[in-house]
């Protein structure tokens, strides 16, 4: 069945029920909409939301109601979609959709990312099919716009952001290849020009900005850079940086507090966490990883034993143990947690959410593990003791270069992203340990 409306997808169909409950039209857009259409066009439609919203991806969804409807809309999503708390939802109302549309005449365009899927059909199916067929052949457009500098966003954004969206769309195509390999050139999808020129233009714009707009722009750029880089292995990301001419952007970010070159280093653990304001994040953006020889089952046992030292009202009477068939295969200990109210986490209906994402190396012997068999446990430590934090945890594995069938990266990307959703970050927590758990699948 061709995907034309939300109703056509078993994964997205619950959003149709949300619209009916509240008597509004619903619109899915952004990267999740692109991947849903692209995977369907490749003959390998997504089986669940985890396949559409991996790593640090938000789910962008809009509705035709007023802003006052947003809390009810979010609550309806939770009630209609039991897996909703595992994901970060970006909800816009009719005013927000109108604002996005008004920016269209200024944007550097990535046509593959302009599709919307709604409760009603929102695109020409012939044009859609042609664009997706071209994308699956590796032919993706990036369209410069001389009016960008007139955009209201030009004071805190740059053309570089559009290039990163373009690179992310090219990775979507690589992901479609990994689901169903077509006959394509080994150079991969996308075009180096005009990406290289737009990066240079964007970097000049970022350098010319004044404060506080420059800091805002760099922070937004780094977040998009990180979200794209974490989707692929370090070696694939090196290919992307070189091919799309991202080196000037990497150099600029490295000169600030937003390091970018370390995404290609195997021992570095990138962390994407909530923004607290004044240049501070809940957790440090980059830390060094653990010793590869660490006994993770023993480290997990020690962490759980600490939780039993709490009083019965706060912890566990007996140490928690893993169920049979589960084992700890990796993790990161002692991640520093900064106090402060979140400036970037919004409640999902009546449910408060705060997300953080940790990129961990996969053990060499476990690199081809299925992400469906992975989860995580988070142990928080504070002055009054330790406890297991209530969390929704999902894991996405980084993608390898899909054309190198006989290389060391033939079946894996060597890393994974652990996405953790907490009801809220307790202010008494000083550090957290994240343990990567493999179960039977």
Short mmCIF file of C-alpha atoms in Angstrom, two decimals:
data_model
loop_
_atom_site.label_atom_id
_atom_site.label_comp_id
_atom_site.label_asym_id
_atom_site.label_seq_id
_atom_site.Cartn_x
_atom_site.Cartn_y
_atom_site.Cartn_z
CA UNK A 1 0.00 0.00 0.00
CA UNK A 2 1.34 3.44 -0.92
CA UNK A 3 1.83 5.75 2.06
CA UNK A 4 -0.22 8.88 1.38
CA UNK A 5 -1.91 9.65 4.71
CA UNK A 6 -1.25 8.71 8.34
CA UNK A 7 -4.02 6.13 8.17
CA UNK A 8 -2.00 4.13 5.63
CA UNK A 9 0.77 3.33 8.13
CA UNK A 10 0.18 0.91 11.03
CA UNK A 11 2.93 2.77 12.92
CA UNK A 12 1.50 6.27 12.37
CA UNK A 13 -2.21 5.41 12.36
CA UNK A 14 -2.68 6.21 16.09
CA UNK A 15 -2.06 9.90 15.27
CA UNK A 16 -5.25 9.75 13.20
CA UNK A 17 -7.16 8.73 16.32
CA UNK A 18 -5.59 11.65 18.19
CA UNK A 19 -6.94 14.02 15.54
CA UNK A 20 -10.42 12.51 15.69
CA UNK A 21 -10.52 12.77 19.49
CA UNK A 22 -9.75 16.48 19.38
CA UNK A 23 -11.45 17.30 16.06
CA UNK A 24 -8.26 18.57 14.39
CA UNK A 25 -6.13 17.59 11.43
CA UNK A 26 -2.72 16.16 12.31
CA UNK A 27 0.48 16.70 10.33
CA UNK A 28 3.74 14.76 10.67
CA UNK A 29 6.80 16.50 9.22
CA UNK A 30 10.58 16.63 9.53
CA UNK A 31 12.95 13.67 9.55
CA UNK A 32 10.45 11.08 10.79
CA UNK A 33 8.05 11.84 7.93
CA UNK A 34 10.93 11.62 5.44
CA UNK A 35 12.09 8.25 6.73
CA UNK A 36 8.56 6.84 6.78
CA UNK A 37 8.10 7.70 3.08
CA UNK A 38 11.65 6.72 2.09
CA UNK A 39 11.56 3.31 3.74
CA UNK A 40 8.16 2.62 2.22
CA UNK A 41 9.47 3.60 -1.22
CA UNK A 42 12.42 1.23 -0.72
CA UNK A 43 9.99 -1.61 -0.08
CA UNK A 44 10.97 -1.96 3.59
CA UNK A 45 8.45 0.09 5.63
CA UNK A 46 9.19 0.79 9.28
CA UNK A 47 7.76 -1.72 11.73
CA UNK A 48 7.71 0.65 14.72
CA UNK A 49 8.50 4.18 15.85
CA UNK A 50 11.96 3.14 17.05
CA UNK A 51 13.00 2.58 13.43
CA UNK A 52 11.79 6.06 12.44
CA UNK A 53 13.08 8.06 15.41
CA UNK A 54 16.51 6.69 16.26
CA UNK A 55 19.40 8.30 18.14
CA UNK A 56 18.51 11.93 19.03
CA UNK A 57 15.65 12.42 16.54
CA UNK A 58 12.55 14.31 17.66
CA UNK A 59 9.11 13.50 16.32
CA UNK A 60 7.79 16.71 14.73
CA UNK A 61 4.01 16.80 14.66
CA UNK A 62 1.51 19.62 14.21
CA UNK A 63 -2.22 20.12 14.50
CA UNK A 64 -4.76 22.63 13.24
CA UNK A 65 -6.01 23.63 16.68
CA UNK A 66 -5.11 26.71 18.75
CA UNK A 67 -2.07 26.87 21.07
CA UNK A 68 -4.32 26.19 24.05
CA UNK A 69 -4.93 22.68 22.69
CA UNK A 70 -1.28 21.62 22.91
CA UNK A 71 -1.46 20.03 26.42
CA UNK A 72 -4.56 18.00 25.48
CA UNK A 73 -2.94 17.03 22.18
CA UNK A 74 0.16 15.77 23.98
CA UNK A 75 -1.92 13.86 26.50
CA UNK A 76 -3.95 12.26 23.71
CA UNK A 77 -0.72 11.05 22.05
CA UNK A 78 0.33 9.36 25.29
CA UNK A 79 -3.06 7.68 25.66
CA UNK A 80 -3.24 6.51 22.03
CA UNK A 81 0.43 5.52 21.68
CA UNK A 82 1.75 3.53 24.67
CA UNK A 83 5.35 3.91 23.46
CA UNK A 84 5.12 7.71 23.34
CA UNK A 85 7.21 8.37 26.51
CA UNK A 86 10.24 6.75 24.86
CA UNK A 87 10.40 9.65 22.37
CA UNK A 88 10.77 13.40 22.43
CA UNK A 89 7.83 15.04 20.70
CA UNK A 90 7.97 18.51 19.19
CA UNK A 91 4.36 19.71 18.94
CA UNK A 92 3.27 22.80 17.02
CA UNK A 93 -0.22 24.23 16.68
CA UNK A 94 -1.79 25.98 13.69
CA UNK A 95 0.07 29.20 14.48
CA UNK A 96 3.35 27.30 14.59
CA UNK A 97 2.60 25.56 11.29
CA UNK A 98 1.81 28.93 9.73
CA UNK A 99 5.08 30.35 11.04
CA UNK A 100 7.02 27.42 9.56
CA UNK A 101 5.28 27.93 6.22
CA UNK A 102 6.12 31.65 6.23
CA UNK A 103 9.83 30.84 6.55
CA UNK A 104 9.75 28.67 3.45
CA UNK A 105 10.48 31.52 1.05
CA UNK A 106 13.76 32.23 2.88
CA UNK A 107 15.01 28.71 3.59
CA UNK A 108 17.82 26.86 1.88
CA UNK A 109 15.70 23.97 0.66
CA UNK A 110 16.22 20.23 1.14
CA UNK A 111 13.25 18.90 -0.88
CA UNK A 112 13.50 15.42 0.62
CA UNK A 113 12.80 16.98 4.03
CA UNK A 114 9.80 19.03 2.94
CA UNK A 115 7.27 16.19 2.85
CA UNK A 116 4.39 16.15 5.29
CA UNK A 117 2.08 13.24 6.07
CA UNK A 118 -1.31 14.19 7.45
CA UNK A 119 -4.77 12.94 8.24
CA UNK A 120 -5.52 14.37 4.80
CA UNK A 121 -3.27 14.02 1.75
CA UNK A 122 -0.74 16.85 1.63
CA UNK A 123 1.40 16.07 -1.41
CA UNK A 124 1.21 15.16 -5.08
CA UNK A 125 1.79 11.39 -5.20
CA UNK A 126 3.43 11.58 -8.64
CA UNK A 127 5.89 14.26 -7.52
CA UNK A 128 6.48 12.34 -4.28
CA UNK A 129 7.28 9.10 -6.08
CA UNK A 130 9.68 10.81 -8.48
CA UNK A 131 11.56 12.58 -5.69
CA UNK A 132 11.86 9.41 -3.62
CA UNK A 133 13.00 7.34 -6.60
CA UNK A 134 15.72 9.91 -7.32
CA UNK A 135 16.77 9.89 -3.66
CA UNK A 136 17.09 6.11 -3.67
CA UNK A 137 19.43 6.48 -6.66
CA UNK A 138 21.56 8.83 -4.56
CA UNK A 139 20.31 11.99 -6.29
CA UNK A 140 19.40 14.50 -3.56
CA UNK A 141 18.86 18.22 -4.10
CA UNK A 142 20.15 21.06 -1.95
CA UNK A 143 18.81 24.39 -3.21
CA UNK A 144 20.56 27.64 -2.17
CA UNK A 145 18.34 30.63 -1.49
CA UNK A 146 19.69 34.18 -1.93
CA UNK A 147 16.88 35.42 0.34
CA UNK A 148 18.19 33.55 3.39
CA UNK A 149 19.75 36.70 4.82
CA UNK A 150 16.27 38.29 4.86
CA UNK A 151 14.95 35.50 7.09
CA UNK A 152 13.99 36.30 10.69
CA UNK A 153 16.22 33.35 11.61
CA UNK A 154 19.32 34.74 9.91
CA UNK A 155 20.39 36.55 13.09
CA UNK A 156 20.77 33.26 14.99
CA UNK A 157 21.11 30.61 12.28
CA UNK A 158 23.16 30.03 9.15
CA UNK A 159 23.25 28.16 5.86
CA UNK A 160 25.41 25.54 7.59
CA UNK A 161 22.33 24.25 9.39
CA UNK A 162 20.67 23.49 6.07
CA UNK A 163 23.74 21.56 4.95
CA UNK A 164 23.60 19.46 8.12
CA UNK A 165 19.92 18.73 7.39
CA UNK A 166 21.00 17.72 3.88
CA UNK A 167 23.69 15.40 5.26
CA UNK A 168 21.13 13.92 7.63
CA UNK A 169 18.81 13.28 4.68
CA UNK A 170 21.69 11.56 2.85
CA UNK A 171 22.11 9.32 5.90
CA UNK A 172 18.39 8.54 5.65
CA UNK A 173 19.10 7.20 2.17
CA UNK A 174 22.06 5.17 3.46
CA UNK A 175 19.71 3.76 6.08
CA UNK A 176 17.24 2.82 3.34
CA UNK A 177 20.11 1.07 1.53
CA UNK A 178 20.90 -0.93 4.66
CA UNK A 179 17.26 -2.05 4.78
CA UNK A 180 17.13 -3.03 1.12
CA UNK A 181 20.28 -2.65 -0.94
CA UNK A 182 19.73 -1.25 -4.47
CA UNK A 183 22.31 -0.99 -7.24
CA UNK A 184 23.90 2.42 -6.58
CA UNK A 185 27.31 4.04 -7.03
CA UNK A 186 29.66 3.28 -4.15
CA UNK A 187 30.21 6.99 -3.59
CA UNK A 188 26.98 7.15 -1.63
CA UNK A 189 24.05 9.59 -1.82
CA UNK A 190 24.20 13.37 -2.03
CA UNK A 191 26.26 16.02 -3.82
CA UNK A 192 29.35 17.78 -2.55
CA UNK A 193 28.33 20.95 -4.38
CA UNK A 194 26.61 23.27 -3.41
CA UNK A 195 27.06 21.86 0.13
CA UNK A 196 30.70 22.97 0.30
CA UNK A 197 29.86 26.51 -0.82
CA UNK A 198 26.95 26.80 1.62
CA UNK A 199 29.11 25.63 4.53
CA UNK A 200 31.66 28.33 3.72
CA UNK A 201 28.91 30.95 3.53
CA UNK A 202 27.37 29.73 6.77
CA UNK A 203 30.67 29.78 8.63
CA UNK A 204 31.29 33.37 7.53
CA UNK A 205 27.84 34.32 8.80
CA UNK A 206 28.47 32.63 12.15
CA UNK A 207 31.80 34.45 12.55
CA UNK A 208 30.18 37.81 11.81
CA UNK A 209 27.38 37.41 14.36
CA UNK A 210 27.39 39.40 17.57
CA UNK A 211 26.47 38.14 21.02
CA UNK A 212 24.19 36.71 22.27
CA UNK A 213 23.01 35.58 18.81
CA UNK A 214 26.37 33.97 17.99
CA UNK A 215 26.30 31.73 21.07
CA UNK A 216 22.70 30.75 20.34
CA UNK A 217 23.58 29.92 16.74
CA UNK A 218 26.65 27.88 17.68
CA UNK A 219 24.69 25.92 20.26
CA UNK A 220 21.94 25.12 17.74
CA UNK A 221 24.53 24.19 15.12
CA UNK A 222 26.41 21.88 17.48
CA UNK A 223 23.19 20.11 18.49
CA UNK A 224 22.30 19.45 14.86
CA UNK A 225 25.89 18.43 14.11
CA UNK A 226 25.89 15.97 17.02
CA UNK A 227 22.50 14.53 16.11
CA UNK A 228 23.70 13.76 12.60
CA UNK A 229 27.18 12.50 13.52
CA UNK A 230 25.92 10.00 16.09
CA UNK A 231 23.87 8.15 13.48
CA UNK A 232 26.92 6.66 11.74
CA UNK A 233 30.25 5.11 12.66
CA UNK A 234 33.26 7.41 13.19
CA UNK A 235 34.77 6.32 9.85
CA UNK A 236 31.54 6.99 7.93
CA UNK A 237 31.31 10.39 9.60
CA UNK A 238 34.86 11.18 8.47
CA UNK A 239 33.74 10.40 4.92
CA UNK A 240 30.77 12.75 5.30
CA UNK A 241 32.86 15.61 6.74
CA UNK A 242 35.27 15.38 3.82
CA UNK A 243 32.72 14.81 1.05
CA UNK A 244 30.29 17.57 2.06
CA UNK A 245 33.02 20.06 2.96
CA UNK A 246 32.21 20.34 6.66
CA UNK A 247 35.83 20.96 7.72
CA UNK A 248 35.43 24.77 8.15
CA UNK A 249 32.40 24.19 10.39
CA UNK A 250 34.29 21.60 12.45
CA UNK A 251 37.19 24.04 12.85
CA UNK A 252 34.88 26.85 13.98
CA UNK A 253 33.07 24.67 16.51
CA UNK A 254 36.41 23.38 17.84
CA UNK A 255 37.48 26.97 18.54
CA UNK A 256 34.50 27.38 20.88
CA UNK A 257 33.12 25.25 23.70
CA UNK A 258 31.31 23.07 21.14
CA UNK A 259 33.88 20.47 20.08
CA UNK A 260 33.11 18.74 16.78
CA UNK A 261 36.28 16.93 15.69
CA UNK A 262 36.02 14.44 18.56
CA UNK A 263 33.04 12.71 16.96
CA UNK A 264 35.53 10.74 14.88
CA UNK A 265 37.50 9.53 17.93
CA UNK A 266 36.59 6.06 19.18
CA UNK A 267 37.38 6.64 22.87
CA UNK A 268 35.33 9.80 23.25
CA UNK A 269 31.78 9.52 24.61
CA UNK A 270 29.54 12.33 23.28
CA UNK A 271 26.56 13.26 25.45
CA UNK A 272 23.57 15.30 24.30
CA UNK A 273 21.59 16.60 27.28
CA UNK A 274 19.12 19.33 28.17
CA UNK A 275 20.23 22.95 27.99
CA UNK A 276 20.19 24.77 31.34
CA UNK A 277 20.96 28.26 30.03
CA UNK A 278 24.06 30.48 30.23
CA UNK A 279 26.03 28.03 28.10
CA UNK A 280 25.53 25.13 30.56
CA UNK A 281 24.17 21.66 29.85
CA UNK A 282 22.88 19.05 32.28
CA UNK A 283 25.89 16.87 31.43
CA UNK A 284 29.25 17.56 29.77
CA UNK A 285 29.02 17.29 25.95
CA UNK A 286 32.17 15.17 25.69
CA UNK A 287 33.93 12.84 28.11
CA UNK A 288 36.49 10.05 27.72
CA UNK A 289 35.14 6.52 27.63
CA UNK A 290 35.82 3.69 30.03
CA UNK A 291 38.67 1.19 29.80
CA UNK A 292 37.77 -1.43 27.22
CA UNK A 293 38.86 -4.19 29.60
CA UNK A 294 36.40 -3.24 32.35
CA UNK A 295 34.27 -6.07 33.75
CA UNK A 296 30.85 -4.52 33.23
CA UNK A 297 28.86 -7.23 34.99
CA UNK A 298 31.01 -6.67 38.10
CA UNK A 299 30.66 -2.86 37.84
CA UNK A 300 26.89 -3.24 37.56
CA UNK A 301 26.82 -5.55 40.58
CA UNK A 302 28.72 -2.98 42.66
CA UNK A 303 26.38 -0.19 41.57
CA UNK A 304 23.30 -2.21 42.46
CA UNK A 305 24.73 -3.14 45.83
CA UNK A 306 24.95 0.56 46.66
CA UNK A 307 21.23 0.95 46.03
CA UNK A 308 20.49 -1.60 48.77
CA UNK A 309 22.13 0.71 51.33
CA UNK A 310 19.24 3.18 51.08
CA UNK A 311 16.32 3.10 53.46
CA UNK A 312 13.37 0.89 52.42
CA UNK A 313 11.38 3.96 51.44
CA UNK A 314 14.05 5.15 49.00
CA UNK A 315 15.74 2.02 47.74
CA UNK A 316 15.54 -1.73 47.68
CA UNK A 317 15.54 -4.14 50.61
CA UNK A 318 17.58 -6.60 48.57
CA UNK A 319 20.07 -5.89 45.77
CA UNK A 320 18.52 -5.97 42.32
CA UNK A 321 19.86 -8.60 39.93
CA UNK A 322 19.54 -9.03 36.18
CA UNK A 323 17.01 -11.52 34.90
CA UNK A 324 18.40 -14.72 33.37
CA UNK A 325 19.56 -14.23 29.78
CA UNK A 326 20.54 -10.59 30.33
CA UNK A 327 24.09 -9.27 30.60
CA UNK A 328 25.88 -5.94 30.86
CA UNK A 329 28.08 -5.34 27.80
CA UNK A 330 29.12 -1.70 28.23
CA UNK A 331 28.42 1.62 29.84
CA UNK A 332 29.77 4.83 31.27
CA UNK A 333 30.39 5.56 34.94
CA UNK A 334 30.37 8.80 36.90
CA UNK A 335 28.75 11.20 34.41
CA UNK A 336 28.53 14.58 36.14
CA UNK A 337 25.02 16.02 36.54
CA UNK A 338 24.56 19.78 36.89
CA UNK A 339 21.72 21.20 38.95
CA UNK A 340 19.21 23.66 37.53
CA UNK A 341 15.83 23.89 35.88
CA UNK A 342 15.74 22.71 32.29
CA UNK A 343 15.46 25.41 29.67
CA UNK A 344 14.74 22.99 26.84
CA UNK A 345 12.62 20.08 28.17
CA UNK A 346 8.88 20.45 27.81
CA UNK A 347 6.23 18.32 29.56
CA UNK A 348 4.42 15.76 27.44
CA UNK A 349 0.84 16.38 28.54
CA UNK A 350 0.73 15.64 32.26
CA UNK A 351 4.00 13.70 31.99
CA UNK A 352 7.26 15.54 32.63
CA UNK A 353 10.21 14.48 30.49
CA UNK A 354 13.91 15.15 30.45
CA UNK A 355 16.09 13.42 27.87
CA UNK A 356 19.77 12.72 27.62
CA UNK A 357 21.63 10.71 25.01
CA UNK A 358 24.92 8.89 25.55
CA UNK A 359 26.96 7.53 22.64
CA UNK A 360 28.77 4.38 23.76
CA UNK A 361 31.22 2.07 21.98
CA UNK A 362 30.00 -1.46 21.36
CA UNK A 363 32.31 -4.30 22.35
CA UNK A 364 34.09 -5.69 19.31
CA UNK A 365 32.59 -9.16 19.71
CA UNK A 366 29.08 -7.69 20.08
CA UNK A 367 29.14 -5.15 17.27
CA UNK A 368 26.46 -6.84 15.15
CA UNK A 369 24.00 -7.02 18.01
CA UNK A 370 20.39 -6.11 17.24
CA UNK A 371 19.30 -2.79 18.81
CA UNK A 372 16.01 -4.46 19.72
CA UNK A 373 17.94 -6.61 22.21
CA UNK A 374 19.52 -3.60 23.94
CA UNK A 375 18.33 -1.37 26.74
CA UNK A 376 19.95 0.54 29.61
CA UNK A 377 19.78 0.98 33.36
CA UNK A 378 20.62 4.32 34.96
CA UNK A 379 21.93 4.49 38.53
CA UNK A 380 22.03 7.89 40.18
CA UNK A 381 24.39 8.84 43.01
CA UNK A 382 23.91 11.66 45.50
CA UNK A 383 24.96 12.69 49.01
CA UNK A 384 22.27 10.49 50.55
CA UNK A 385 23.09 7.35 48.58
CA UNK A 386 22.35 5.70 45.25
CA UNK A 387 19.22 4.58 43.46
CA UNK A 388 18.04 3.22 40.15
CA UNK A 389 16.38 6.09 38.29
CA UNK A 390 12.99 5.44 36.68
CA UNK A 391 13.72 5.76 32.98
CA UNK A 392 12.53 4.84 29.52
CA UNK A 393 15.65 3.68 27.69
CA UNK A 394 16.06 2.74 24.04
CA UNK A 395 19.20 2.04 22.03
CA UNK A 396 20.07 2.78 18.39
CA UNK A 397 23.19 1.34 16.78
CA UNK A 398 25.37 3.50 14.54
CA UNK A 399 25.30 2.67 10.86
CA UNK A 400 28.31 1.33 8.99
CA UNK A 401 29.19 1.97 5.35
CA UNK A 402 26.61 -0.29 3.65
CA UNK A 403 28.68 -0.91 0.49
CA UNK A 404 31.69 -2.47 2.24
CA UNK A 405 30.26 -5.95 2.64
CA UNK A 406 33.62 -7.53 3.42
CA UNK A 407 35.25 -4.84 5.55
CA UNK A 408 35.55 -4.64 9.32
CA UNK A 409 32.48 -2.41 9.27
CA UNK A 410 30.37 -4.72 7.12
CA UNK A 411 27.82 -5.45 9.83
CA UNK A 412 28.19 -2.70 12.40
CA UNK A 413 29.10 0.88 13.14
CA UNK A 414 30.92 0.15 16.38
CA UNK A 415 28.84 2.55 18.49
CA UNK A 416 25.33 2.98 19.82
CA UNK A 417 23.24 5.84 21.18
CA UNK A 418 21.39 5.26 24.44
CA UNK A 419 18.35 7.56 24.61
CA UNK A 420 17.07 7.98 28.15
CA UNK A 421 13.82 9.68 29.14
CA UNK A 422 13.38 10.54 32.81
CA UNK A 423 10.19 11.88 34.43
CA UNK A 424 12.51 14.66 35.61
CA UNK A 425 16.07 14.92 36.87
CA UNK A 426 16.19 14.81 40.66
CA UNK A 427 18.15 17.74 42.04
CA UNK A 428 20.00 15.58 44.60
CA UNK A 429 21.69 13.51 41.88
CA UNK A 430 25.37 14.41 41.44
CA UNK A 431 26.52 11.68 39.02
CA UNK A 432 24.91 8.90 37.02
CA UNK A 433 26.13 5.55 35.73
CA UNK A 434 24.67 4.24 32.48
CA UNK A 435 24.81 0.49 31.91
CA UNK A 436 24.18 -1.03 28.48
CA UNK A 437 22.17 -4.23 28.84
CA UNK A 438 21.82 -6.98 26.25
CA UNK A 439 18.89 -9.33 26.56
CA UNK A 440 17.66 -12.31 24.64
CA UNK A 441 15.99 -11.43 21.32
#
